[in-house]
XYZ file of C-alpha atoms in Angstrom:
314
model
C -79.795 61.882 -25.522
C -80.112 59.640 -22.770
C -79.921 56.463 -25.031
C -76.931 57.747 -26.357
C -75.011 58.302 -23.388
C -76.154 54.932 -21.917
C -75.012 53.433 -25.342
C -71.535 55.210 -24.926
C -71.346 53.978 -21.544
C -72.015 50.530 -22.576
C -69.493 50.706 -25.788
C -66.772 52.247 -22.871
C -67.643 48.862 -20.961
C -67.097 46.665 -23.287
C -63.818 48.395 -24.379
C -62.628 48.044 -21.027
C -63.388 44.527 -20.789
C -61.576 44.171 -23.850
C -58.377 46.066 -22.951
C -58.548 43.895 -19.593
C -58.800 40.992 -21.455
C -55.784 41.548 -23.856
C -54.161 42.875 -20.942
C -54.792 39.447 -19.109
C -53.505 37.115 -22.676
C -50.325 39.745 -22.814
C -49.550 38.747 -18.874
C -49.865 35.246 -19.481
C -48.085 35.255 -22.670
C -45.439 37.095 -21.062
C -45.221 34.825 -17.940
C -44.988 31.678 -20.703
C -42.378 33.728 -22.680
C -40.106 33.888 -19.298
C -40.849 30.201 -18.182
C -39.659 28.959 -21.933
C -36.493 31.405 -21.853
C -35.830 29.839 -17.817
C -36.270 26.306 -19.617
C -33.807 27.267 -22.636
C -31.206 28.987 -19.861
C -31.337 25.232 -17.680
C -30.721 23.597 -20.739
C -28.033 25.570 -21.928
C -26.383 25.171 -18.444
C -26.966 21.371 -18.707
C -25.361 21.105 -21.938
C -22.277 23.164 -20.735
C -21.849 20.523 -17.599
C -22.238 17.506 -20.250
C -19.133 19.414 -22.475
C -17.348 19.841 -19.343
C -17.765 16.040 -18.492
C -17.132 14.911 -21.738
C -13.914 16.689 -21.451
C -12.375 15.545 -18.465
C -13.955 12.071 -19.340
C -11.950 12.462 -22.634
C -8.666 13.400 -20.700
C -8.631 10.794 -18.282
C -9.464 8.354 -21.223
C -6.164 9.707 -23.477
C -4.287 9.515 -19.982
C -5.359 5.739 -19.148
C -4.735 5.359 -23.354
C -1.135 6.658 -22.899
C -0.385 4.549 -19.594
C -1.595 1.222 -21.695
C 0.521 2.358 -24.328
C 3.424 2.904 -22.492
C 3.323 -0.461 -20.300
C 2.568 -2.000 -24.002
C 5.897 -1.122 -25.134
C 7.706 -1.782 -22.054
C 6.567 -5.485 -22.334
C 6.942 -5.203 -26.163
C 10.587 -4.309 -25.120
C 10.988 -7.061 -22.428
C 9.759 -9.603 -24.720
C 12.213 -8.855 -27.226
C 15.040 -8.646 -25.125
C 14.165 -11.986 -23.877
C 13.353 -13.694 -27.267
C 16.590 -12.237 -28.732
C 18.529 -13.939 -25.749
C 16.887 -16.853 -26.744
C 17.612 -16.702 -30.535
C 21.391 -15.864 -29.827
C 21.757 -18.589 -27.619
C 19.613 -19.052 -24.290
C 17.831 -17.754 -21.607
C 19.357 -18.294 -17.979
C 17.464 -18.668 -15.068
C 18.669 -18.498 -11.692
C 16.850 -20.209 -9.242
C 18.115 -20.186 -5.487
C 21.516 -19.637 -6.513
C 21.295 -22.384 -9.059
C 21.630 -21.114 -12.785
C 19.631 -22.954 -15.642
C 19.963 -22.686 -19.248
C 16.534 -22.634 -21.689
C 14.643 -20.763 -24.156
C 11.657 -18.772 -23.682
C 9.505 -20.951 -26.381
C 10.831 -23.873 -23.948
C 9.567 -22.072 -20.847
C 6.227 -21.469 -22.358
C 5.460 -24.909 -23.901
C 3.043 -25.196 -21.267
C -0.107 -23.287 -20.777
C -1.452 -21.809 -17.486
C 2.043 -21.334 -16.231
C 4.147 -18.481 -14.384
C 6.132 -18.259 -17.823
C 2.675 -17.791 -19.846
C 1.432 -15.301 -17.509
C 4.795 -13.299 -17.443
C 4.933 -13.307 -21.097
C 1.321 -12.678 -21.583
C 1.682 -9.540 -19.085
C -0.133 -10.891 -15.869
C 2.646 -10.816 -13.736
C 4.279 -7.832 -11.206
C 8.318 -8.052 -12.061
C 10.637 -7.017 -9.444
C 14.123 -6.064 -10.833
C 17.574 -6.647 -9.036
C 18.899 -2.830 -8.678
C 22.696 -4.408 -9.502
C 22.130 -6.669 -11.828
C 18.826 -5.870 -13.400
C 17.622 -9.624 -13.261
C 14.170 -10.099 -13.692
C 12.733 -11.668 -10.251
C 9.769 -13.909 -10.081
C 7.507 -12.364 -7.796
C 8.036 -9.723 -4.900
C 9.403 -10.924 -1.921
C 7.679 -8.322 0.590
C 4.758 -6.813 -0.851
C 2.580 -4.176 -0.098
C 5.323 -2.463 2.126
C 7.459 0.619 2.172
C 10.071 0.456 4.972
C 12.529 -2.505 2.944
C 14.768 -1.818 0.268
C 15.689 -4.550 -2.103
C 18.885 -5.322 -0.683
C 17.181 -5.597 2.943
C 14.397 -7.733 1.348
C 17.459 -10.028 0.071
C 18.875 -9.815 3.693
C 16.149 -10.586 5.684
C 15.487 -13.549 3.398
C 19.156 -14.722 4.079
C 18.865 -14.180 7.568
C 15.853 -16.543 7.210
C 17.684 -18.977 5.486
C 15.539 -19.484 2.446
C 16.091 -16.855 -0.651
C 13.351 -16.968 -2.822
C 10.804 -16.942 0.629
C 7.853 -14.667 -0.001
C 5.957 -12.937 3.167
C 2.768 -11.491 3.439
C 1.971 -8.141 4.845
C -0.536 -8.448 7.930
C 0.041 -5.345 10.057
C 1.246 -1.727 9.445
C 1.191 0.520 12.200
C 0.383 3.612 10.177
C -2.222 2.282 8.323
C -3.875 -0.229 11.320
C -2.925 1.764 14.545
C -0.227 1.827 16.712
C -1.921 0.379 20.028
C -1.017 -3.046 21.366
C -4.734 -3.970 20.943
C -4.461 -3.677 17.000
C -1.226 -5.439 16.818
C -2.770 -8.498 18.483
C -5.657 -8.437 16.507
C -3.804 -8.634 13.409
C -0.637 -10.758 14.072
C -2.020 -13.210 17.190
C -2.019 -16.995 15.625
C -0.667 -16.144 12.033
C 2.384 -18.891 12.422
C 5.933 -17.333 11.871
C 6.281 -13.605 11.583
C 8.867 -11.080 10.932
C 8.798 -7.726 12.421
C 10.457 -4.522 10.771
C 10.425 -1.569 13.469
C 11.262 1.982 12.161
C 12.350 4.520 15.113
C 11.467 8.288 14.296
C 15.026 8.916 13.473
C 14.594 6.528 10.863
C 16.877 3.436 12.027
C 15.465 -0.073 10.908
C 15.216 -3.417 12.955
C 13.304 -6.103 14.232
C 13.260 -9.561 14.649
C 11.841 -13.010 14.208
C 10.046 -15.652 15.879
C 8.568 -18.733 14.435
C 6.297 -18.915 17.559
C 2.842 -17.684 16.636
C 1.551 -14.166 18.819
C -0.919 -14.429 21.744
C -1.690 -12.500 24.335
C -1.658 -14.787 26.997
C 0.724 -12.857 29.170
C 3.758 -14.980 28.953
C 7.111 -15.513 27.568
C 7.730 -18.440 24.716
C 10.524 -20.469 23.573
C 12.146 -20.334 20.317
C 15.423 -21.616 19.026
C 14.905 -20.081 15.797
C 14.556 -16.730 16.723
C 16.796 -13.941 15.792
C 17.104 -10.091 16.221
C 18.451 -8.114 13.321
C 19.646 -4.702 12.407
C 19.164 -3.064 8.799
C 19.714 0.619 9.600
C 21.786 1.821 12.511
C 23.387 4.893 13.965
C 26.918 3.062 13.583
C 26.690 2.341 9.797
C 27.007 -1.463 10.956
C 26.342 -3.521 7.979
C 22.608 -5.661 8.244
C 23.413 -8.046 11.125
C 21.847 -11.147 12.507
C 21.866 -11.774 16.317
C 20.844 -15.006 17.627
C 19.174 -16.419 20.909
C 21.129 -17.104 23.895
C 20.624 -20.968 23.507
C 20.767 -20.785 27.958
C 17.839 -18.139 27.958
C 15.546 -19.536 25.065
C 12.591 -19.556 27.618
C 12.494 -15.936 27.277
C 12.407 -15.841 23.522
C 9.331 -13.719 22.828
C 7.144 -12.105 25.251
C 3.053 -12.255 24.823
C 1.843 -9.939 27.257
C -1.421 -8.179 25.781
C -0.649 -4.737 26.463
C 2.553 -4.766 24.522
C 3.718 -4.539 20.976
C 6.087 -7.013 19.636
C 8.452 -7.751 22.230
C 11.618 -9.970 22.098
C 13.558 -11.343 24.948
C 13.901 -11.070 28.935
C 14.646 -7.915 30.033
C 13.220 -6.838 26.957
C 16.021 -6.791 24.276
C 13.349 -5.221 22.401
C 10.007 -3.825 23.622
C 7.540 -1.758 22.075
C 4.920 -0.102 24.596
C 1.168 0.362 23.800
C 0.762 3.578 21.544
C 4.456 3.603 20.813
C 4.448 6.508 18.331
C 3.234 9.195 20.765
C 5.752 8.366 23.498
C 9.153 7.255 24.169
C 8.307 4.185 26.833
C 9.567 1.602 23.885
C 13.298 0.443 25.050
C 15.937 -1.897 24.071
C 17.970 -4.080 26.941
C 20.018 -5.896 24.447
C 21.766 -7.826 24.981
C 19.997 -10.123 27.365
C 18.644 -13.039 25.720
C 20.168 -12.774 22.325
C 23.448 -12.308 21.851
C 25.978 -9.144 20.491
C 28.169 -9.925 17.815
C 28.738 -6.257 16.764
C 30.158 -4.819 20.287
C 27.645 -1.759 20.405
C 25.525 -3.298 22.970
C 22.121 -1.444 24.121
C 23.095 1.447 21.362
C 22.929 -1.005 18.653
C 19.778 0.025 16.925
C 18.790 3.196 17.678
C 22.029 5.082 19.489
C 20.187 5.355 22.461
C 17.808 2.865 25.326
C 14.384 4.796 24.365
C 13.133 5.346 21.219
C 9.489 6.134 19.603
C 8.396 4.513 16.519
C 7.572 6.300 12.821
C 5.993 2.753 11.776
C 5.908 -0.917 12.404
C 5.457 -3.896 9.656
C 4.775 -7.486 10.179
C 4.719 -10.306 7.766
C 3.787 -13.945 8.003
C 4.799 -16.359 5.911
C 3.094 -16.248 2.366
């Protein structure tokens, strides 16, 4: 009887061990299954993300392709028009007011020239809004203040119709403080300064004398001031230097922005977008030919700027 009980206990113990082993194996199997399911879930998420990125990339490429197609069509239209003009008779080039007759074939005969670049779409075109003529390059690139007619007028004031300029300082991009102006504009040769007041009037000045920070006046018989947009509806006008006061043409004080004339005819203060310290005392060194005196540029003596652009000769 005792032996039978011992045998039963042994069998129960063996059975218990087997059950424990099965339970351990089942638990491990369950963990493995959960791990694999998590891996599958991660793979599905990655696949969805890749699909989304592929869709976005496809959309971007389709938009670029559409833009490229539109540009291609525009250039083909331009070439067809120019070629048709040539076939029907002539192509007319307006060079500084002088008109010359030629053909597309002649213009593109020499390789690696502006005209071969023009017909191979390697040149940005600017058009006259009045007669739609194609202009060779831009006169004042990378700016935002000047309309096309203002660009032409400033070059008329300067005395060279096709003069090109390079933007070296833009206050809304670089900063309105005097130090920033001088760091961008000193020793850059002749410059033209365009000022926009906070009421959107446009005016400025030209000087052939490079800007410096030596706190002195400079003499320049070629300097002039101008108005493009003003409160009096005066057409764009140029104001020459008083020949008896040329020693005060421009002021190179390090703590000032662009400053023209003694007095000063146009003075831009430090941080001129944040205060009303900039002013005009016109006419003092420059001649008033439109009769509005100190109210010429903005309608008042003091003003605040919203932007300034300075260009040097390109």
